[in-house]
XYZ file of C-alpha atoms in Angstrom:
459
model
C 9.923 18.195 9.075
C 6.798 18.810 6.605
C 8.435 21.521 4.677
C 4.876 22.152 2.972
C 3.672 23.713 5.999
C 6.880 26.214 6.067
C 5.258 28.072 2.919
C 2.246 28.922 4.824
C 3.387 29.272 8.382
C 6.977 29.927 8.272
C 6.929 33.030 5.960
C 4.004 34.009 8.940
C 6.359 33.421 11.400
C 9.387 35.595 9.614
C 7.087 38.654 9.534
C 5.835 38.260 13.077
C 9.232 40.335 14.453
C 7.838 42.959 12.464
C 4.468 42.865 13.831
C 5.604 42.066 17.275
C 8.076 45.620 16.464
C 5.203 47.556 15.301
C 2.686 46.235 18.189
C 5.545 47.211 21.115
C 5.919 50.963 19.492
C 2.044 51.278 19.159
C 1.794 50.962 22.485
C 4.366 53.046 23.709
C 3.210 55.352 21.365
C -0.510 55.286 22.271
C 0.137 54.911 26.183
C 2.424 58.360 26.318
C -0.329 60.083 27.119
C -2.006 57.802 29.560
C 1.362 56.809 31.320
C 1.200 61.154 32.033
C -1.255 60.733 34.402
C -0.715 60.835 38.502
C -3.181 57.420 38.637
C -0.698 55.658 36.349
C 3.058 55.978 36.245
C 2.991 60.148 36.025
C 5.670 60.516 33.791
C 6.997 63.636 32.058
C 6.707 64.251 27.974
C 10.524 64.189 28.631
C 10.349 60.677 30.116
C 8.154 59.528 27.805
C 10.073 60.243 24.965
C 13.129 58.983 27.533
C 10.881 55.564 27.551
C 11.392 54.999 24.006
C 15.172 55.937 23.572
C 15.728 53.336 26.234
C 13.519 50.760 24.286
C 15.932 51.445 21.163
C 19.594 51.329 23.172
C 17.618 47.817 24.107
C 17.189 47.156 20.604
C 21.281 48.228 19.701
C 23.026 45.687 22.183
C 20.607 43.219 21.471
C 20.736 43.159 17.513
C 24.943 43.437 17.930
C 24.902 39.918 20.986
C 22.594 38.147 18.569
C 23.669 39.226 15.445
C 27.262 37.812 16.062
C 25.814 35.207 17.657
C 23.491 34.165 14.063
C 26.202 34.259 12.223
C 28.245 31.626 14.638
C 25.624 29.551 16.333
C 22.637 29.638 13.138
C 19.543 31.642 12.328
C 17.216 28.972 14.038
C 18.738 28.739 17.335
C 18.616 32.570 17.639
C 15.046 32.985 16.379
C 13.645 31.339 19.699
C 16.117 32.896 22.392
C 15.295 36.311 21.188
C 11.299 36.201 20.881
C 11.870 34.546 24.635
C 13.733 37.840 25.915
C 11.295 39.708 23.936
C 8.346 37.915 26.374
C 9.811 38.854 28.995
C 10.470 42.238 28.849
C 6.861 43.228 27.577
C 5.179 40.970 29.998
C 7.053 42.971 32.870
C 6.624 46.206 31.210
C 2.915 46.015 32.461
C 4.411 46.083 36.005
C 6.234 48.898 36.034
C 5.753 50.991 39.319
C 7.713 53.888 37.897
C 9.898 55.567 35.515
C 13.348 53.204 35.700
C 11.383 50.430 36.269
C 9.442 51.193 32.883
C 12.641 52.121 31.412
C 14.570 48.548 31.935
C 11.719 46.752 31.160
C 11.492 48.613 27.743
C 15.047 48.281 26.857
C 14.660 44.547 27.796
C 11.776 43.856 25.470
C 13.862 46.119 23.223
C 17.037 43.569 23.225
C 14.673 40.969 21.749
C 13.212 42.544 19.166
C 16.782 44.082 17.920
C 17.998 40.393 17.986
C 15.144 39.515 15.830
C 15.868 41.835 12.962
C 19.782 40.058 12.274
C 18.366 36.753 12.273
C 15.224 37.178 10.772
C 16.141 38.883 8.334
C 18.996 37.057 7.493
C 17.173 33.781 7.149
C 14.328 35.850 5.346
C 17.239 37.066 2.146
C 18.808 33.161 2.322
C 15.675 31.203 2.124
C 14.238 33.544 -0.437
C 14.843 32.752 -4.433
C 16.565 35.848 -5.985
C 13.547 36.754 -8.520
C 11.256 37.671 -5.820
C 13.752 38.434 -3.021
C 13.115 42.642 -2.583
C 9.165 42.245 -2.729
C 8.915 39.320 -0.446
C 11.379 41.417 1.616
C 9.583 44.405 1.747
C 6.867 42.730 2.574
C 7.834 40.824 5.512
C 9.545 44.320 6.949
C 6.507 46.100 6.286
C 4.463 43.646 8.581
C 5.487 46.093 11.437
C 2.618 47.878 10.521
C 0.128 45.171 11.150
C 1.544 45.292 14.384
C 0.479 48.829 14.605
C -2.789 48.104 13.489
C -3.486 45.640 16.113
C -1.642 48.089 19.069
C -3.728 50.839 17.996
C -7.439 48.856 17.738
C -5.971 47.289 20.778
C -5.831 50.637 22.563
C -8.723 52.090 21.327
C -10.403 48.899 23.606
C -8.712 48.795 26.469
C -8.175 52.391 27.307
C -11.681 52.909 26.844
C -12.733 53.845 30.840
C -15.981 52.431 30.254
C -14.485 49.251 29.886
C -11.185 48.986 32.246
C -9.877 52.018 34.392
C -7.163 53.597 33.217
C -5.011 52.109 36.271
C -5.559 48.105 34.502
C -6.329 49.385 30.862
C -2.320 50.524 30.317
C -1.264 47.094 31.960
C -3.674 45.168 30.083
C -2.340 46.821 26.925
C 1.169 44.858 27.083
C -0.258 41.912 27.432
C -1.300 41.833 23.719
C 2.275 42.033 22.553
C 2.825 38.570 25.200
C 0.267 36.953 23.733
C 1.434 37.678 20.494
C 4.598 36.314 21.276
C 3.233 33.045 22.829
C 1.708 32.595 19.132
C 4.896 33.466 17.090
C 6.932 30.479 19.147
C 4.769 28.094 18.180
C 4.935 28.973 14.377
C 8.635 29.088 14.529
C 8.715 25.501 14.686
C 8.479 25.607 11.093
C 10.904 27.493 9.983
C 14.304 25.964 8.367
C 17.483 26.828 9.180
C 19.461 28.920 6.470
C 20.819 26.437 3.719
C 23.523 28.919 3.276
C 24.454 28.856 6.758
C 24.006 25.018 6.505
C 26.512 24.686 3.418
C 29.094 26.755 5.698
C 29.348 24.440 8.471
C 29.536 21.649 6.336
C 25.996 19.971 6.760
C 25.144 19.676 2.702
C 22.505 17.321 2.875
C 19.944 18.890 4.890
C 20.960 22.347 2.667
C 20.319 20.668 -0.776
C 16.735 19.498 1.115
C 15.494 22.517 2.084
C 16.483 24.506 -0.938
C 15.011 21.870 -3.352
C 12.048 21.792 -1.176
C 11.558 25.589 -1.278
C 11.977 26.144 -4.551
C 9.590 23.550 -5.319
C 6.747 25.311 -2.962
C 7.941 28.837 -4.312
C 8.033 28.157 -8.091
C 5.704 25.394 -8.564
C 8.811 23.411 -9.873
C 10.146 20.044 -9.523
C 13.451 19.531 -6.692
C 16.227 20.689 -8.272
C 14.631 22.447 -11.242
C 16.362 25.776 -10.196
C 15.675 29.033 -12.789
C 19.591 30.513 -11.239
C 22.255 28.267 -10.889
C 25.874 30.358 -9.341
C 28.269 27.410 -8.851
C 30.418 29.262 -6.093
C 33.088 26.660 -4.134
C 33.693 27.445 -0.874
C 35.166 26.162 2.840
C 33.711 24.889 5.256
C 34.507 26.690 9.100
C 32.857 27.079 12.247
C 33.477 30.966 12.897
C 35.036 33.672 10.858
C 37.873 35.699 13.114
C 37.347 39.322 13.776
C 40.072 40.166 11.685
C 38.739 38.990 8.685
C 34.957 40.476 9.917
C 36.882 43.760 10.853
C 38.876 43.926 6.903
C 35.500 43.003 5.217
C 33.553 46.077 6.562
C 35.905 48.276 7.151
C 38.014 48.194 4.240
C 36.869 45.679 1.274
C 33.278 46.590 1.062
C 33.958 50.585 2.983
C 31.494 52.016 -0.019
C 28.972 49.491 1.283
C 29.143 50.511 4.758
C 28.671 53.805 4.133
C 25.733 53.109 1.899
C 23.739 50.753 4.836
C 25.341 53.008 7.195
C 23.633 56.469 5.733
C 20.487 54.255 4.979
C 19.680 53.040 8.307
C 20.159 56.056 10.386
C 18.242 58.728 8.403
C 15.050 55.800 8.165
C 15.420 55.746 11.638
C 15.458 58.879 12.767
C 12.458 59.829 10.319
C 10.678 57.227 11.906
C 11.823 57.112 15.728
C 10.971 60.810 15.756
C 7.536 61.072 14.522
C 6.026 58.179 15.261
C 7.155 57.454 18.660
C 5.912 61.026 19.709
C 2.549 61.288 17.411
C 0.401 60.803 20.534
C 1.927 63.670 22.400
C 1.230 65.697 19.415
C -2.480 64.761 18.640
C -2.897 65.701 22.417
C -0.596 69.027 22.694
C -1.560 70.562 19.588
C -5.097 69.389 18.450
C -6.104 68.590 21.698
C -7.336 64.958 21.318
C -8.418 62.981 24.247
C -5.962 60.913 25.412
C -8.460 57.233 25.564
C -8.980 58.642 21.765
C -5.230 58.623 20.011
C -5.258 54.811 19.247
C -8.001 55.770 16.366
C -5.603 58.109 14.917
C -2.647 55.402 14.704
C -4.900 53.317 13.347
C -4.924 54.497 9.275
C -1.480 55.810 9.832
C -0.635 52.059 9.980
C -2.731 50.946 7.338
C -0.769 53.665 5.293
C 2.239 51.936 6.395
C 1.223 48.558 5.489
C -0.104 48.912 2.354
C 2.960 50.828 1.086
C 5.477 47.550 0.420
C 2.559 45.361 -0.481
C 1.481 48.166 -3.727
C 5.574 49.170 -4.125
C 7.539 46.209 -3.385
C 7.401 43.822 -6.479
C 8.906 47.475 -8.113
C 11.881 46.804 -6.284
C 12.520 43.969 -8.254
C 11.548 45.186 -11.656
C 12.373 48.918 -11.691
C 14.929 48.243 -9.966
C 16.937 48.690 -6.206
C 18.969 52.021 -6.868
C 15.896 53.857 -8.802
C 13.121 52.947 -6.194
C 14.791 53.412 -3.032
C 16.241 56.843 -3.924
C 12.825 57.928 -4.910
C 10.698 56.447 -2.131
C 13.819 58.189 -0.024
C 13.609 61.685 -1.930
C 9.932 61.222 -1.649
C 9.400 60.883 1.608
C 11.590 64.093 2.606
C 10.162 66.177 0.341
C 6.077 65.398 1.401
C 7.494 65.557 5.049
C 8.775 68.854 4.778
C 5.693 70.189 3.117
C 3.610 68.684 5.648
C 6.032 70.657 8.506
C 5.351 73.397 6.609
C 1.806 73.261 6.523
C 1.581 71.836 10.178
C 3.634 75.267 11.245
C 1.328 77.718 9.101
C -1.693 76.038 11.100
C -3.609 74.741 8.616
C -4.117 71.472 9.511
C -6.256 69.551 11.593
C -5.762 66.403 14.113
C -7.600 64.179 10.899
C -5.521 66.125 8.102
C -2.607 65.451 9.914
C -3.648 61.844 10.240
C -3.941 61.879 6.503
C -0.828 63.296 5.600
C 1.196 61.261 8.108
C -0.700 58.184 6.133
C 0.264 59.720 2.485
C 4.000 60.447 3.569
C 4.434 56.793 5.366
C 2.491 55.239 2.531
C 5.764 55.578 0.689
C 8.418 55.872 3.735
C 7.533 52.300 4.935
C 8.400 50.759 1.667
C 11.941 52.789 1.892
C 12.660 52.187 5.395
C 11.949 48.161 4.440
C 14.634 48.636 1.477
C 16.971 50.169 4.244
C 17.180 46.665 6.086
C 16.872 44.707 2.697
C 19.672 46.442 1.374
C 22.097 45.421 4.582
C 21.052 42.087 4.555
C 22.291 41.766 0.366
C 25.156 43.570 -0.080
C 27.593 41.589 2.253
C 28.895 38.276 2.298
C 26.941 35.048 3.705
C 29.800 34.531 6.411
C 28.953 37.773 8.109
C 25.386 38.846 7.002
C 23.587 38.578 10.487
C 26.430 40.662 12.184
C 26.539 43.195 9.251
C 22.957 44.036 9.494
C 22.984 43.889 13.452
C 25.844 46.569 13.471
C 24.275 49.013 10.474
C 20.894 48.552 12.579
C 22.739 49.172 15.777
C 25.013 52.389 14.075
C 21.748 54.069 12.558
C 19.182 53.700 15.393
C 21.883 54.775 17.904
C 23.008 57.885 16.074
C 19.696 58.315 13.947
C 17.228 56.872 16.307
C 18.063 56.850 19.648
C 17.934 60.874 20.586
C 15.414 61.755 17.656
C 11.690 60.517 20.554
C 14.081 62.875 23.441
C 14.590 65.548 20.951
C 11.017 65.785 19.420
C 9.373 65.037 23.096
C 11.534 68.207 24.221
C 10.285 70.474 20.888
C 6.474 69.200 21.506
C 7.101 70.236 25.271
C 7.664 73.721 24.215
C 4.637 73.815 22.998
C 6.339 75.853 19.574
C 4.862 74.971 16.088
C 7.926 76.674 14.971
C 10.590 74.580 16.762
C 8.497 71.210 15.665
C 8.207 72.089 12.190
C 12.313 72.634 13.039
C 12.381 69.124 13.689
C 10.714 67.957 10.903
C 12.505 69.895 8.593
C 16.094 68.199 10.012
C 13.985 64.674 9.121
C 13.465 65.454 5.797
C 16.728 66.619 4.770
C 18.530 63.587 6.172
C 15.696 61.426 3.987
C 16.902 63.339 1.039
C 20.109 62.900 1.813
C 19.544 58.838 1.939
C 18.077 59.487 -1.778
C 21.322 61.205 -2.768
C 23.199 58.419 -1.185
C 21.396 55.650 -2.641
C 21.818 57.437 -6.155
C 25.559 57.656 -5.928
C 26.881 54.325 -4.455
C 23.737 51.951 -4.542
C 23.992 48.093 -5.063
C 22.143 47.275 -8.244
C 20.963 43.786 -6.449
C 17.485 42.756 -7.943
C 17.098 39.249 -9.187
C 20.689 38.235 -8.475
C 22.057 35.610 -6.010
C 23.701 36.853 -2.763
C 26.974 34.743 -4.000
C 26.521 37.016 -6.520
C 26.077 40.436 -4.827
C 29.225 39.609 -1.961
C 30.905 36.542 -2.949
C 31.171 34.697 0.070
C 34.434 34.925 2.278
C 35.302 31.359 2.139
C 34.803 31.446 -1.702
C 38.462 32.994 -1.677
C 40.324 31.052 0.181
């Protein structure tokens, strides 16, 4: 394997889930309104909001089957069975007929992408020298929004009626996100396995290549010129028993739990709620064409994208605990404002736009800690599975009612009872911020042997 070409392809194909993530919500998002209409699937707001809870129960079971499954059978193996179940649910979502139909097809292409996130970003915190481990990090998570980007211009094309009817556009729409995916195989080729992983089961040699190799690419340095050296002895094994998986989260690192456990569901309901329901909005309150809502996504992502990429090498030099309980605090505080303003009607569909693009500017670089935070503070042994179940705990109880809840409140058609809504979002935010203050992991620039020793290490 020419490990040169991993610097410049395989750190591309590491942020693809994101991007592949951020495409598949785009177009939910953006087709809401389309998929309303009696020539296309006539769904309810209900339904469509229904649409994207199942896509997210998809995305629970999957990141728990393949987050185990990392963590036993390696990173690599896992990184082309789930972008394969992710093809295949999008590329059947544009052949629905009808509401279940869309619904399995959406938790399907769900699964994949929740099987991404464990071992992506698993590999992503193992492959990654310490020093520049939370920007790179944030970075990589915050490619969802390029994702976005391309779902929105994407819609903004083919829903256009003077180019496809509305009947093909929608269809036509998914098979960006298949394409995509085609693309995002291929580059995986060049991805190594984790070295960490590697060391584990005993295969030494082809760790101590890969990490010298890295290093080399990442820091301009010779192999084996390391800048951190943590000797840490451990055992070789080919699983680690529930037991032990059970006592580490549960018990040994409880404090932890809590922390990735509060972290993960309030980003995820902030997010799941407003921006899986923003099209329904443009089009209920500001009455924006349908054909037209793509165009509003569109700097909303760019907000998004450009948040890690200006914040993230902060993360490593101010620090983990400081920045992610202010982009947290942050974030609640400008969304409640914006509720606020929203409810006293003095806002319009394109200073909405902008606000959503202000407040997300900073929320995308704290939901990114959310997931960089659960893949550092646990031990190598278990770190797929441990971000698989936080993911799975905080979209299910965070994110999996918030697009039913908010499609209900826009149904109404009651500023009050959506500025309700937004007020519950930023509260939990704050509440992350609080969290984050009181038990966070000071992690920047250390090893992960030296964040959670591994479980081996001990025996």
């Amino acid at each position: 394997m020419e490990y040169r070409v991993y610097q410049r392809d395989g750190v591309t194909a590491l942020g693809a889930t994101w991007i592949l993530d951020g495409l598949e919500v785009t177009l939910a998002g953006a087709l809401g309104g389309i998929l309303t209409r009696p020539d296309t699937l006539g769904l309810t707001a209900v339904e469509v909001g229904a649409s994207a809870t199942y896509y997210l129960i998809g995305a629970v079971i999957g990141a728990l089957l393949f987050g185990y499954a990392a963590d036993r059978f390696g990173r690599k193996k896992l990184f082309f069975i789930t972008v394969a179940v992710y093809l295949f649910g999008t590329a059947l979502s544009a052949f629905s007929w009808n509401f279940a139909s869309y619904a399995i097809f959406r938790a399907l292409t769900g699964a994949g992408i929740g099987g991404e996130y464990a071992a992506i970003n698993s590999a992503i915190d193992e492959l990654i020298p310490a020093r520049v481990r939370g920007r790179v990090d944030l970075m990589i998570n915050g490619s969802y929004w390029v994702g976005a980007a391309l779902g929105a211009i994407g819609t903004l094309i083919l829903l256009d009626p003077q180019r496809l009817p509305v009947w093909l556009g929608w269809r036509c729409a998914f098979g960006i996100g298949a394409t995509l995916g085609l693309v995002v195989i291929f580059f995986r080729q060049w991805i190594p396995e984790s070295p960490r992983w590697l060391m584990i089961h005993g295969r030494n040699f082809e760790a101590e290549k890969i990490v010298a190799e890295v290093e080399r690419l990442v820091d301009g340095t010779a192999p084996g010129a390391r800048s951190e050296i943590f000797p840490t002895r451990i055992r070789t094994r080919t699983h680690t028993p529930w037991r032990e998986i059970w006592n580490a989260i549960a018990h040994e690192h409880r404090q932890r739990s809590v922390l990735g456990f509060v972290l993960m569901l309030t980003q995820a309901f902030f997010y799941n709620a407003i921006f899986f329901t923003y099209a329904l909005v443009l089009m209920k309150f500001y009455g924006v064409p349908e054909q037209n809502v793509g165009g509003y996504l569109l700097p909303f992502a760019i907000g998004n994208v450009l948040g890690p990429i200006v914040l993230g090498h902060l993360f490593d030099t101010v620090g983990r605990k400081k920045m992610i309980a202010i982009t947290y605090g942050l974030s609640g505080f400008f969304l409640a404002l914006t509720g606020w303003l929203f409810y006293a009607g003095m806002l319009t569909a394109q200073t909405q736009t902008l606000a959503w693009s202000i407040i997300f500017f900073i929320a995308s670089a704290a939901a990114s800690s959310a997931y960089l935070t659960v893949s550092e503070i646990f031990p190598l042994e278990i770190r797929a599975l441990a971000i698989a179940i936080f993911y799975a705990l905080g979209t299910f109880t965070g994110g999996v009612g918030a697009p039913i809840l908010f499609g209900w409140l826009i149904g109404t058609g009651s500023s009050a009872a959506l500025f309700a809504g937004y007020l519950v979002g930023a509260i939990l935010m704050i509440l992350g911020a609080l969290t984050e203050v009181l038990i966070g992991v000071p992690a920047e620039r250390k090893s992960l042997e030296h964040v959670a020793a591994p479980l081996s290490s001990r025996l």
